[in-house]
C-alpha positions in Angstrom: 2.8 8.7 27.0 -0.7 8.9 25.7 -0.6 8.4 22.0 -3.3 8.6 19.3 -2.7 6.8 16.0 -4.8 7.7 13.0 -5.3 4.7 10.7 -5.6 1.0 11.3 -3.7 -0.2 8.3 -0.3 -1.8 8.4 1.6 1.3 9.5 -1.0 2.2 12.1 -1.2 -1.3 13.6 2.6 -1.6 13.6 2.9 1.7 15.4 0.3 0.7 18.0 2.0 -2.7 18.6 5.5 -1.3 18.9 4.5 1.6 21.2 2.0 -0.3 23.4 4.7 -3.0 24.1 6.9 -0.2 25.3 4.3 0.9 27.9 2.6 3.7 26.1 -1.2 4.2 26.3 -2.3 3.9 22.6 -5.6 4.6 20.9 -6.2 3.9 17.2 -8.9 5.6 15.2 -10.0 4.2 11.8 -12.5 5.8 9.4 -13.7 2.5 8.1 -16.2 0.3 10.0 -13.8 -2.6 10.2 -10.2 -3.6 9.4 -9.5 -3.0 5.7 -8.5 -6.5 4.3 -8.8 -6.0 0.6 -5.8 -5.8 -1.6 -3.3 -7.9 -3.7 -0.4 -9.7 -2.0 2.3 -7.5 -0.5 6.0 -8.0 0.1 8.2 -7.7 3.3 11.7 -7.0 2.1 15.2 -6.5 3.4 15.5 -5.0 6.9 11.7 -5.1 7.4 12.1 -8.9 7.8 14.4 -8.3 10.7 11.8 -5.8 12.1 9.0 -8.4 12.1 11.4 -10.8 13.7 12.0 -8.4 16.6 8.2 -8.0 16.8 8.0 -11.8 17.3 5.9 -12.2 14.2 8.3 -13.7 11.7 7.3 -17.3 12.2 3.6 -16.6 11.9 4.2 -14.5 8.8 6.3 -17.2 7.2 3.4 -19.7 7.7 1.2 -17.4 5.7 3.7 -17.0 2.8 2.4 -17.2 -0.7 4.3 -17.3 -4.0 2.1 -15.5 -6.4 4.9 -14.4 -8.7 5.8 -17.9 -9.6 2.4 -18.4 -11.2 2.2 -15.1 -13.1 2.4 -14.9 -16.9 2.1 -12.2 -19.5 -0.4 -13.4 -22.1 -1.5 -12.5 -25.6 -5.1 -11.7 -26.8 -5.9 -15.5 -26.9 -4.8 -16.0 -23.3 -1.6 -17.9 -24.4 1.4 -17.3 -22.2 4.2 -15.2 -23.9 6.6 -14.5 -21.0 6.9 -14.6 -17.3 8.4 -12.5 -14.5 12.2 -13.1 -14.2 13.1 -15.8 -11.7 15.5 -13.4 -9.9 12.5 -11.2 -9.0 10.3 -14.0 -7.7 9.6 -13.9 -4.0 11.2 -17.1 -2.9 14.3 -15.9 -1.1 15.0 -15.1 2.5 15.2 -11.4 1.6 11.6 -11.2 0.3 8.5 -12.6 1.9 5.2 -12.4 -0.1 1.9 -12.7 1.7 -1.7 -11.5 1.5 -2.3 -8.1 2.8 -5.3 -9.3 4.8 -3.1 -11.9 6.5 -0.5 -9.3 7.6 -3.3 -6.9 8.9 -4.8 -9.7 10.9 -1.5 -10.8 12.3 -0.7 -7.3 13.5 -4.2 -6.8 14.9 -4.2 -10.1 16.8 -0.8 -9.3 18.3 -2.0 -6.0 19.9 -2.3 -6.0 23.7 -5.7 -5.7 25.1 -4.8 -2.2 26.3 -4.9 -0.9 22.8 -8.3 0.6 21.8 -9.3 0.7 18.2 -12.3 3.0 17.4 -13.8 2.2 14.0 -16.0 4.6 12.0 -14.1 7.5 13.5 -11.8 10.2 12.1 -10.0 13.4 13.1 -11.4 16.7 12.0 -9.3 19.2 13.9 -5.8 19.2 15.4 -4.5 21.8 17.9 -0.9 21.5 19.0 -0.1 23.9 21.9 3.4 22.6 22.5 2.5 20.7 25.6 0.1 18.3 23.9 -2.3 17.8 21.0 -6.0 18.5 21.3 -8.1 16.6 18.8 -11.8 16.8 17.8 -13.3 13.8 16.1 -16.0 13.5 13.5 -18.2 11.9 16.1 -18.0 15.0 18.2 -15.7 13.5 20.8 -12.6 15.3 21.9 -9.3 14.2 23.3 -5.9 15.3 24.3 -2.7 13.3 23.7 1.0 13.6 24.1 1.6 12.5 20.5 -0.4 12.2 17.3 0.8 9.7 14.7 -0.7 10.1 11.2 -0.6 6.6 9.7 -3.7 7.1 7.6 -2.3 6.4 4.1 -1.6 8.2 0.9 -4.6 10.5 1.3 -3.8 11.2 4.9 -6.3 13.4 6.8 -3.7 14.1 9.5 -1.2 15.3 6.9 -3.8 17.6 5.3 -4.7 19.1 8.7 -1.1 19.7 9.9 1.1 19.9 6.8 -1.3 21.2 4.1 -3.1 19.9 1.0 -1.9 16.7 -0.7 -1.2 18.5 -4.0 1.7 20.3 -2.3 3.5 17.0 -1.7 2.2 14.4 -4.2 4.3 13.4 -7.2 2.2 11.6 -9.8 4.0 8.9 -11.7 1.6 8.7 -14.7 -0.2 5.5 -13.8 -3.5 4.6 -12.1 -4.4 1.3 -10.5 -7.8 -0.4 -9.9 -8.9 -3.6 -8.2 -12.2 -5.5 -8.3 -13.5 -8.8 -6.9 -13.8 -11.5 -9.6 -15.8 -14.3 -8.1 -16.4 -16.2 -11.4 -12.7 -16.8 -11.8 -11.8 -18.0 -8.3 -11.6 -21.7 -9.1 -11.0 -21.6 -12.9 -7.2 -22.1 -12.8 -4.0 -21.6 -11.0 -2.2 -19.2 -13.3 -2.2 -15.5 -12.9 -2.4 -13.6 -16.2 -1.3 -10.1 -17.3 -2.5 -8.7 -20.6 -1.4 -5.5 -22.2 -2.7 -3.1 -24.8 -0.7 0.1 -25.3 -0.6 2.1 -22.1 -2.9 -0.3 -20.2 -2.8 -3.5 -18.3 -5.6 -5.9 -17.3 -5.0 -9.0 -15.2 -6.4 -11.8 -13.2 -4.8 -12.8 -9.9 -5.9 -15.8 -7.9 -5.1 -16.7 -4.3 -6.7 -19.2 -2.0 -10.4 -19.1 -2.9 -10.4 -15.6 -4.4 -9.7 -14.0 -7.7 -9.4 -10.3 -8.5 -9.4 -8.2 -11.6 -6.4 -5.9 -11.7 -6.1 -2.8 -13.9 -3.4 -0.3 -14.6 -3.4 2.5 -17.1 -1.2 5.5 -18.0 -2.7 8.9 -17.6 -1.8 12.5 -16.6 -3.2 13.5 -13.2 -7.0 13.2 -13.0 -9.0 15.4 -10.6 -11.4 13.1 -8.7 -12.8 12.6 -5.3 -11.1 9.5 -3.8 -14.3 8.9 -1.7 -16.6 8.8 -4.8 -16.8 5.2 -5.9 -19.0 5.8 -8.9 -16.7 8.5 -10.3 -13.7 6.2 -9.9 -15.4 3.5 -11.8 -16.3 5.9 -14.6 -12.6 6.9 -14.9 -11.6 3.2 -15.3 -14.3 2.5 -17.8 -13.3 5.6 -19.9 -9.7 4.5 -19.8 -10.5 1.1 -21.3 -13.3 2.3 -23.7 -13.1 0.6 -27.0 -10.8 -2.2 -25.8 -12.5 -5.5 -26.1 -9.6 -8.0 -26.6 -8.8 -10.8 -24.3 -11.1 -10.7 -21.2 -11.2 -6.9 -20.8 -15.0 -6.6 -21.1 -15.6 -9.3 -18.5 -13.2 -7.7 -16.1 -14.8 -4.3 -16.6 -18.2 -5.8 -15.8 -16.7 -7.1 -12.5 -15.5 -3.6 -11.7 -18.9 -2.2 -12.3 -20.5 -4.7 -10.0 -18.0 -4.6 -7.1 -19.1 -2.5 -4.1 -15.6 -2.9 -2.7 -13.9 -1.5 -5.9 -10.5 0.1 -5.2 -8.9 2.8 -7.2 -5.8 4.9 -6.7 -3.0 6.7 -8.5 0.6 5.7 -8.6 1.9 8.7 -6.6 4.6 9.4 -4.2 4.4 11.6 -1.2 7.5 13.7 -0.8 7.8 15.8 2.3 11.0 17.7 3.5 10.2 16.5 7.0 7.7 14.1 8.6 7.0 15.8 11.9 5.7 19.1 13.2 5.5 19.8 16.8 3.9 16.7 18.5 2.6 15.3 15.2 4.5 12.7 13.2 3.7 10.8 10.0 4.5 7.1 9.3 4.1 5.0 6.2 2.3 6.2 3.1 1.0 9.3 5.0 4.6 10.6 5.1 6.5 8.9 2.3 4.3 6.8 0.0 6.7 5.2 -2.5 3.8 4.2 -4.9 2.8 0.6 -5.4 5.2 0.4 -8.3 8.1 0.2 -5.9 6.9 -2.9 -4.1 8.2 -1.5 -0.8 5.3 0.4 0.8 4.7 -2.4 3.4 8.4 -2.6 4.3 8.6 1.2 4.8 5.5 1.1 7.0 7.1 -1.6 9.2 10.6 -0.1 9.5 9.1 3.4 10.1 6.9 2.1 13.0 9.9 0.3 14.5 12.4 3.1 14.2 9.9 5.6 15.6 9.1 3.4 18.6 12.8 2.8 19.3 13.6 6.5 19.1 10.8 7.5 21.4 12.0 4.9 23.9 15.6 6.2 23.6 14.8 9.8 24.1 11.9 9.4 26.6 9.9 12.6 26.8 12.0 14.5 24.2 9.6 14.0 21.3 11.5 16.4 19.0 14.8 14.5 19.4 12.9 11.2 18.9 11.2 12.4 15.8 14.5 13.7 14.4 16.2 10.3 15.1 13.4 8.5 13.4 13.7 10.6 10.3 17.5 10.1 10.2 17.1 6.3 10.3 14.1 6.0 7.9 15.1 8.5 5.3 17.7 6.2 3.4 15.0 3.5 3.1 12.5 6.0 1.7 15.0 7.4 -0.8 15.9 3.9 -2.0 12.2 2.8 -2.4 11.1 6.0 -4.1 13.8 5.6 -6.7 12.7 2.1 -7.8 9.5 2.9 -9.7 10.4 3.5 -13.3 11.4 0.0 -14.2 8.1 -1.4 -12.8 6.0 1.0 -14.8 7.8 0.2 -18.0 7.5 -3.5 -17.6 3.9 -3.7 -16.4 2.4 -0.9 -18.5 4.4 -0.5 -21.7 3.3 2.6 -23.6 3.1 1.2 -27.2 2.6 -2.2 -29.0 6.3 -2.0 -30.0 7.3 -1.6 -26.3 5.0 -4.6 -25.3 6.7 -6.8 -28.0 10.1 -5.6 -26.9 9.4 -6.4 -23.2 8.2 -9.9 -24.1 11.2 -10.6 -26.3 13.6 -9.3 -23.6 12.0 -11.6 -21.0 12.2 -14.6 -23.3 15.8 -13.8 -24.1 16.7 -13.9 -20.4 15.3 -17.4 -20.1 11.8 -16.4 -18.8 9.9 -18.5 -21.3 6.3 -19.2 -20.5 
């Protein structure tokens, strides 16, 4: 079949790889001008490890493995370690592989057959499904017709908005926002990652290879903002930390101001009753974002792409049956992942000073001394 994939992130690249290897004619469109490589390390967990094994990528992924969690400490206002993440949650088992997001994106992209075309700086503006195919008009003015359209374009999916309706109808805000900024001055200044809390807020420094990033999280009710307006997003972060000058917060905020690649998002889940309409189907965060607090968004993207490709292969031209089979297989994974966010929020962004102290004491009591 002729398949269009919207989004060249992990979900989109995995879909392109799985479907092209099964003989389908795949085109990927990506609104950015190049592959998006920024981001903190991600995890491949549980059955997603088996999936990358079936893709033939497991050995390569394991060679790029990092162990960021082993070097992460909660610190006080003087930068002194007070507790660390529990050993049981550190990514050093066969059931959890931690690696840099940029490495996984590159591994997937390099594995694509030459038959897969990726069009950068391109996006979908209209979708017309007439039952026999999907007609698409692109922002560039191009048009195309495809047997299937896969929306793998993330939490703020354009395909989902065009076919399923506005994001507000399906988004569940979890009360936390997340920001990331490049921190070049700290790249070679140590090997320990630090997390510092003030009530309802977290600021941290994470180092990997020759890079360092400033990481922020803060509690908030939903904020109405344009996710394409970088300056507005920076103002939201600065307002959230206004008046907080302890530890290295001012330095990290300066880095956020200066970073042209600044990243900002909410901890939100996408909850849809179904992930397909007609010949259009959603994969990854576009259909079932579990929020970064779950630590399972990457795994869902990989299992989703794999199950979808297998079901399309199994049912041939019957896309409705294939999509239904994909949903049946993927739904338990999504339900599990979306139910695992509350503990992460309470540990990383405690709401009060008392809660911060209680968290640190509980971690020390369980043997997680600095």
